[in-house]
mmCIF file of C-alpha atoms in Angstrom:
data_model
loop_
_atom_site.group_PDB
_atom_site.id
_atom_site.type_symbol
_atom_site.label_atom_id
_atom_site.label_comp_id
_atom_site.label_asym_id
_atom_site.label_seq_id
_atom_site.Cartn_x
_atom_site.Cartn_y
_atom_site.Cartn_z
ATOM 1 C CA MET A 12 145.917 -89.479 -211.332
ATOM 2 C CA ARG A 13 146.423 -92.443 -209.010
ATOM 3 C CA ILE A 14 145.070 -91.917 -205.490
ATOM 4 C CA VAL A 15 146.500 -94.540 -203.146
ATOM 5 C CA GLY A 16 144.435 -95.229 -200.036
ATOM 6 C CA LEU A 17 146.467 -95.694 -196.842
ATOM 7 C CA THR A 18 144.824 -96.799 -193.618
ATOM 8 C CA GLY A 19 145.344 -98.987 -190.585
ATOM 9 C CA GLY A 20 144.584 -98.933 -186.886
ATOM 10 C CA ILE A 21 145.749 -96.804 -184.008
ATOM 11 C CA ALA A 22 149.412 -97.546 -183.190
ATOM 12 C CA SER A 23 149.714 -99.845 -186.197
ATOM 13 C CA GLY A 24 152.537 -97.836 -187.763
ATOM 14 C CA LYS A 25 150.512 -96.111 -190.466
ATOM 15 C CA SER A 26 152.263 -92.791 -189.815
ATOM 16 C CA THR A 27 155.643 -94.468 -190.319
ATOM 17 C CA VAL A 28 154.525 -95.777 -193.709
ATOM 18 C CA SER A 29 153.099 -92.349 -194.553
ATOM 19 C CA ASN A 30 156.492 -90.790 -193.828
ATOM 20 C CA LEU A 31 158.180 -93.400 -196.038
ATOM 21 C CA PHE A 32 155.980 -92.304 -198.943
ATOM 22 C CA LYS A 33 156.937 -88.676 -198.293
ATOM 23 C CA SER A 34 160.640 -89.572 -198.195
ATOM 24 C CA HIS A 35 160.249 -90.960 -201.719
ATOM 25 C CA ASP A 36 158.671 -87.707 -202.963
ATOM 26 C CA ILE A 37 155.125 -89.069 -203.080
ATOM 27 C CA PRO A 38 152.824 -86.423 -201.559
ATOM 28 C CA VAL A 39 150.482 -87.444 -198.754
ATOM 29 C CA VAL A 40 147.138 -85.891 -197.861
ATOM 30 C CA ASP A 41 146.799 -86.596 -194.139
ATOM 31 C CA ALA A 42 143.204 -86.638 -192.881
ATOM 32 C CA ASP A 43 144.411 -86.125 -189.295
ATOM 33 C CA VAL A 44 146.122 -82.878 -190.304
ATOM 34 C CA VAL A 45 142.960 -81.763 -192.101
ATOM 35 C CA ALA A 46 140.913 -82.683 -189.012
ATOM 36 C CA ARG A 47 143.167 -80.539 -186.806
ATOM 37 C CA ASP A 48 142.669 -77.621 -189.189
ATOM 38 C CA VAL A 49 138.861 -77.919 -189.138
ATOM 39 C CA LEU A 50 138.944 -77.871 -185.319
ATOM 40 C CA ARG A 51 140.982 -74.678 -185.037
ATOM 41 C CA LYS A 52 139.432 -71.937 -182.942
ATOM 42 C CA GLY A 53 136.770 -69.984 -184.797
ATOM 43 C CA THR A 54 136.290 -72.430 -187.694
ATOM 44 C CA GLY A 55 132.927 -73.927 -188.602
ATOM 45 C CA GLY A 56 133.983 -77.323 -187.245
ATOM 46 C CA TRP A 57 135.140 -75.759 -183.965
ATOM 47 C CA LYS A 58 131.790 -74.001 -183.519
ATOM 48 C CA LYS A 59 129.827 -77.203 -184.169
ATOM 49 C CA VAL A 60 131.892 -79.240 -181.705
ATOM 50 C CA VAL A 61 131.815 -76.616 -178.940
ATOM 51 C CA GLU A 62 128.064 -76.296 -179.384
ATOM 52 C CA ALA A 63 127.668 -80.082 -179.104
ATOM 53 C CA PHE A 64 130.141 -80.857 -176.288
ATOM 54 C CA GLY A 65 130.324 -77.602 -174.321
ATOM 55 C CA ASP A 66 133.061 -75.189 -173.265
ATOM 56 C CA GLU A 67 134.609 -77.813 -170.962
ATOM 57 C CA ILE A 68 136.420 -79.347 -173.958
ATOM 58 C CA LEU A 69 138.343 -76.088 -174.524
ATOM 59 C CA LEU A 70 141.825 -75.178 -173.372
ATOM 60 C CA ASP A 71 142.517 -71.798 -171.768
ATOM 61 C CA ASN A 72 143.426 -70.355 -175.181
ATOM 62 C CA GLY A 73 140.087 -71.412 -176.638
ATOM 63 C CA GLU A 74 141.432 -74.271 -178.755
ATOM 64 C CA VAL A 75 139.859 -77.727 -178.460
ATOM 65 C CA ASN A 76 141.543 -80.022 -175.966
ATOM 66 C CA ARG A 77 141.856 -82.900 -178.434
ATOM 67 C CA SER A 78 143.120 -85.315 -175.789
ATOM 68 C CA TRP A 79 140.116 -84.700 -173.544
ATOM 69 C CA LEU A 80 137.682 -84.824 -176.443
ATOM 70 C CA GLY A 81 139.257 -88.119 -177.494
ATOM 71 C CA GLN A 82 138.717 -89.628 -174.047
ATOM 72 C CA ILE A 83 135.063 -88.584 -174.168
ATOM 73 C CA VAL A 84 134.268 -90.072 -177.568
ATOM 74 C CA PHE A 85 136.393 -93.219 -177.383
ATOM 75 C CA SER A 86 134.488 -94.343 -174.298
ATOM 76 C CA ASP A 87 131.058 -93.656 -175.809
ATOM 77 C CA ALA A 88 130.153 -95.036 -179.252
ATOM 78 C CA ASP A 89 127.154 -92.717 -179.694
ATOM 79 C CA LYS A 90 129.202 -89.597 -178.958
ATOM 80 C CA ARG A 91 131.983 -90.827 -181.252
ATOM 81 C CA GLN A 92 129.562 -91.355 -184.138
ATOM 82 C CA TYR A 93 127.986 -87.961 -183.460
ATOM 83 C CA LEU A 94 131.386 -86.254 -183.568
ATOM 84 C CA ASN A 95 132.234 -88.027 -186.827
ATOM 85 C CA ARG A 96 128.957 -86.864 -188.378
ATOM 86 C CA LEU A 97 129.584 -83.276 -187.266
ATOM 87 C CA LEU A 98 133.076 -83.101 -188.720
ATOM 88 C CA ALA A 99 132.724 -85.338 -191.800
ATOM 89 C CA PRO A 100 131.580 -82.564 -194.193
ATOM 90 C CA TYR A 101 134.406 -80.240 -193.124
ATOM 91 C CA ILE A 102 137.062 -82.956 -193.322
ATOM 92 C CA SER A 103 135.825 -84.221 -196.708
ATOM 93 C CA ARG A 104 135.910 -80.682 -198.069
ATOM 94 C CA GLY A 105 139.412 -80.126 -196.729
ATOM 95 C CA ILE A 106 140.696 -83.371 -198.246
ATOM 96 C CA PHE A 107 139.124 -82.488 -201.604
ATOM 97 C CA TRP A 108 140.927 -79.139 -201.731
ATOM 98 C CA GLU A 109 144.260 -80.704 -200.772
ATOM 99 C CA VAL A 110 143.878 -83.310 -203.528
ATOM 100 C CA LEU A 111 142.883 -80.606 -206.010
ATOM 101 C CA LYS A 112 145.975 -78.543 -205.194
ATOM 102 C CA LEU A 113 148.216 -81.554 -205.824
ATOM 103 C CA TRP A 114 146.326 -82.318 -209.051
ATOM 104 C CA LEU A 115 146.904 -78.755 -210.248
ATOM 105 C CA LYS A 116 150.619 -79.146 -209.519
ATOM 106 C CA GLY A 117 150.671 -82.123 -211.873
ATOM 107 C CA TYR A 118 151.329 -84.973 -209.451
ATOM 108 C CA LYS A 119 150.422 -88.316 -210.989
ATOM 109 C CA VAL A 120 150.454 -90.340 -207.739
ATOM 110 C CA ILE A 121 149.333 -89.182 -204.292
ATOM 111 C CA VAL A 122 148.556 -90.977 -201.050
ATOM 112 C CA LEU A 123 145.358 -90.404 -199.102
ATOM 113 C CA ASP A 124 146.142 -91.198 -195.447
ATOM 114 C CA VAL A 125 142.761 -91.696 -193.756
ATOM 115 C CA PRO A 126 142.272 -93.689 -190.520
ATOM 116 C CA LEU A 127 138.523 -94.037 -191.280
ATOM 117 C CA LEU A 128 138.992 -94.745 -194.993
ATOM 118 C CA PHE A 129 136.390 -97.529 -195.072
ATOM 119 C CA GLU A 130 134.052 -96.076 -192.475
ATOM 120 C CA ALA A 131 133.882 -92.768 -194.359
ATOM 121 C CA LYS A 132 133.341 -94.618 -197.695
ATOM 122 C CA MET A 133 136.412 -92.906 -199.134
ATOM 123 C CA ASP A 134 137.858 -96.237 -200.252
ATOM 124 C CA LYS A 135 135.776 -96.012 -203.446
ATOM 125 C CA PHE A 136 137.970 -93.093 -204.562
ATOM 126 C CA THR A 137 141.290 -94.884 -203.967
ATOM 127 C CA LYS A 138 143.187 -97.674 -205.723
ATOM 128 C CA PRO A 139 145.191 -99.510 -204.544
ATOM 129 C CA ILE A 140 144.291 -99.583 -200.865
ATOM 130 C CA VAL A 141 147.193 -100.208 -198.466
ATOM 131 C CA VAL A 142 146.428 -101.405 -194.937
ATOM 132 C CA VAL A 143 149.105 -101.337 -192.227
ATOM 133 C CA SER A 144 148.302 -104.120 -189.803
ATOM 134 C CA VAL A 145 149.362 -105.488 -186.424
ATOM 135 C CA ASP A 146 147.599 -107.676 -183.860
ATOM 136 C CA PRO A 147 145.416 -105.974 -181.198
ATOM 137 C CA GLU A 148 147.742 -106.771 -178.300
ATOM 138 C CA THR A 149 150.646 -105.142 -180.120
ATOM 139 C CA GLN A 150 148.480 -102.063 -180.684
ATOM 140 C CA ILE A 151 147.681 -101.874 -176.977
ATOM 141 C CA GLN A 152 151.298 -102.299 -175.881
ATOM 142 C CA ARG A 153 152.442 -99.623 -178.320
ATOM 143 C CA LEU A 154 149.726 -97.265 -177.116
ATOM 144 C CA LEU A 155 150.759 -97.789 -173.495
ATOM 145 C CA ALA A 156 154.380 -97.031 -174.365
ATOM 146 C CA ARG A 157 153.599 -94.115 -176.691
ATOM 147 C CA ASP A 158 150.854 -92.236 -174.856
ATOM 148 C CA ARG A 159 151.385 -93.523 -171.301
ATOM 149 C CA SER A 160 147.623 -94.054 -171.193
ATOM 150 C CA SER A 161 145.852 -96.562 -168.986
ATOM 151 C CA GLU A 162 145.237 -100.047 -170.346
ATOM 152 C CA GLU A 163 141.486 -99.419 -170.201
ATOM 153 C CA ASP A 164 141.832 -96.269 -172.311
ATOM 154 C CA ALA A 165 144.132 -98.078 -174.771
ATOM 155 C CA ARG A 166 141.644 -100.925 -175.180
ATOM 156 C CA ASN A 167 138.772 -98.463 -175.637
ATOM 157 C CA ARG A 168 140.669 -96.767 -178.440
ATOM 158 C CA VAL A 169 141.504 -100.034 -180.193
ATOM 159 C CA ASN A 170 137.995 -101.432 -179.797
ATOM 160 C CA ALA A 171 136.437 -98.192 -181.045
ATOM 161 C CA GLN A 172 137.908 -98.767 -184.507
ATOM 162 C CA MET A 173 137.000 -101.194 -187.264
ATOM 163 C CA PRO A 174 138.936 -104.435 -186.526
ATOM 164 C CA LEU A 175 142.134 -104.672 -188.512
ATOM 165 C CA ASP A 176 141.256 -108.150 -189.789
ATOM 166 C CA VAL A 177 138.199 -106.574 -191.470
ATOM 167 C CA LYS A 178 140.372 -103.845 -192.988
ATOM 168 C CA ARG A 179 142.840 -106.459 -194.217
ATOM 169 C CA SER A 180 140.025 -108.250 -196.033
ATOM 170 C CA LYS A 181 139.217 -105.032 -197.918
ATOM 171 C CA ALA A 182 142.832 -104.186 -198.801
ATOM 172 C CA ASP A 183 144.679 -104.547 -202.082
ATOM 173 C CA ILE A 184 148.013 -104.543 -200.239
ATOM 174 C CA VAL A 185 148.679 -105.460 -196.586
ATOM 175 C CA ILE A 186 151.804 -104.358 -194.735
ATOM 176 C CA ASP A 187 152.441 -106.495 -191.648
ATOM 177 C CA ASN A 188 154.109 -104.218 -189.105
ATOM 178 C CA THR A 189 154.570 -106.664 -186.259
ATOM 179 C CA GLY A 190 158.293 -107.006 -187.013
ATOM 180 C CA SER A 191 161.281 -104.690 -187.090
ATOM 181 C CA LEU A 192 161.684 -101.394 -188.907
ATOM 182 C CA ASP A 193 163.971 -103.129 -191.425
ATOM 183 C CA GLU A 194 161.237 -105.650 -192.188
ATOM 184 C CA LEU A 195 158.765 -102.816 -192.612
ATOM 185 C CA ASN A 196 161.135 -101.088 -195.034
ATOM 186 C CA GLN A 197 161.501 -104.264 -197.085
ATOM 187 C CA GLN A 198 157.725 -104.554 -197.428
ATOM 188 C CA PHE A 199 157.442 -100.874 -198.264
ATOM 189 C CA GLN A 200 159.877 -101.183 -201.175
ATOM 190 C CA LYS A 201 157.519 -103.694 -202.803
ATOM 191 C CA VAL A 202 154.583 -101.347 -202.211
ATOM 192 C CA LEU A 203 156.547 -98.473 -203.711
ATOM 193 C CA VAL A 204 157.137 -100.455 -206.907
ATOM 194 C CA GLU A 205 153.430 -101.255 -207.140
ATOM 195 C CA VAL A 206 152.133 -97.703 -206.658
ATOM 196 C CA SER A 207 154.817 -96.183 -208.906
ATOM 197 C CA ARG A 208 154.044 -98.323 -211.968
ATOM 198 C CA PRO A 209 152.861 -96.435 -215.082
ATOM 199 C CA LEU A 210 149.365 -94.992 -214.886
ATOM 200 C CA THR A 211 146.550 -96.922 -216.477
ATOM 201 C CA LEU A 212 144.737 -95.181 -219.330
ATOM 202 C CA ALA A 213 141.835 -94.269 -217.017
ATOM 203 C CA GLU A 214 144.248 -92.852 -214.416
ATOM 204 C CA PHE A 215 146.091 -90.853 -217.073
ATOM 205 C CA TRP A 216 142.892 -89.187 -218.307
ATOM 206 C CA ARG A 217 142.153 -88.146 -214.708
ATOM 207 C CA SER A 218 145.570 -86.529 -214.334
ATOM 208 C CA ARG A 219 146.247 -82.886 -215.147
ATOM 209 C CA GLN A 220 148.349 -83.977 -218.114
ATOM 210 C CA GLY A 221 145.476 -86.091 -219.427
ATOM 211 C CA VAL A 222 143.003 -83.257 -219.083
ATOM 212 C CA LEU A 223 145.402 -80.930 -220.923
ATOM 213 C CA VAL A 224 145.657 -83.470 -223.757
ATOM 214 C CA ILE A 225 141.854 -83.613 -223.959
ATOM 215 C CA VAL A 226 141.565 -79.819 -223.934
ATOM 216 C CA ALA A 227 144.270 -79.502 -226.596
ATOM 217 C CA SER A 228 142.593 -82.142 -228.771
ATOM 218 C CA VAL A 229 139.172 -80.523 -228.454
ATOM 219 C CA THR A 230 140.656 -77.083 -229.160
ATOM 220 C CA SER A 231 142.487 -78.396 -232.224
ATOM 221 C CA GLY A 232 139.304 -80.048 -233.464
ATOM 222 C CA VAL A 233 137.322 -76.833 -233.044
ATOM 223 C CA VAL A 234 140.004 -74.860 -234.906
ATOM 224 C CA VAL A 235 140.002 -77.375 -237.773
ATOM 225 C CA LEU A 236 136.213 -77.273 -238.048
ATOM 226 C CA PHE A 237 136.260 -73.475 -237.934
ATOM 227 C CA MET A 238 138.871 -73.299 -240.706
ATOM 228 C CA LYS A 239 136.911 -75.733 -242.878
ATOM 229 C CA ALA A 240 133.732 -73.720 -242.383
ATOM 230 C CA PHE A 241 135.580 -70.485 -243.152
ATOM 231 C CA ASN A 242 137.127 -71.929 -246.329
ATOM 232 C CA ASN A 243 133.770 -73.259 -247.508
ATOM 233 C CA HIS A 244 132.192 -69.880 -246.891
ATOM 234 C CA THR A 245 134.850 -67.935 -248.808
ATOM 235 C CA SER A 246 135.176 -70.349 -251.751
#
């Protein structure tokens, strides 16, 4: 099984690239979706966060006000790191189960869409790693247009993340998303060719099909040995 790592920065266009993978029938495990699930009312993650940050982060229906929580942690590095530590075990577990379900369905290539791919050390489980990159000022302008947030809040959010030039240095493939959507699509087609190439031998043995081949081979070997032992015993 090939697990492609997809990451980038806030407002870099990572979600657009993620949707392009989906449109080409390559399943995506989205860490943000998993994170929303682990923060649902009554879950273990929800209880930990409410205990740490208080009832003031809750909406009237008891769900976490993600926007308000985001403003709190993006303006305070210690609180942000604390929140990440609280939720990391729940998110990691959720991602594992999503990957396992896709493995059981027989998918040979999946995409792991994780904003904190490097920070969470999940890059060691993915190959190749695709980074969607833009310059910081473009990120800020897109955030202002998308979220109608203040410039101070936009800069806090950008500065709170690992710089994109650092992520680019760790990438196998970089998608430059400073241009048009057509230019992004052209770059994506090259990425699609790369991630869709035949599995390496190591990747094949990690796939469901590879495991089935191993199981079948071992089973056949056991049957052969059993038959030989039976024939020797009866002769």
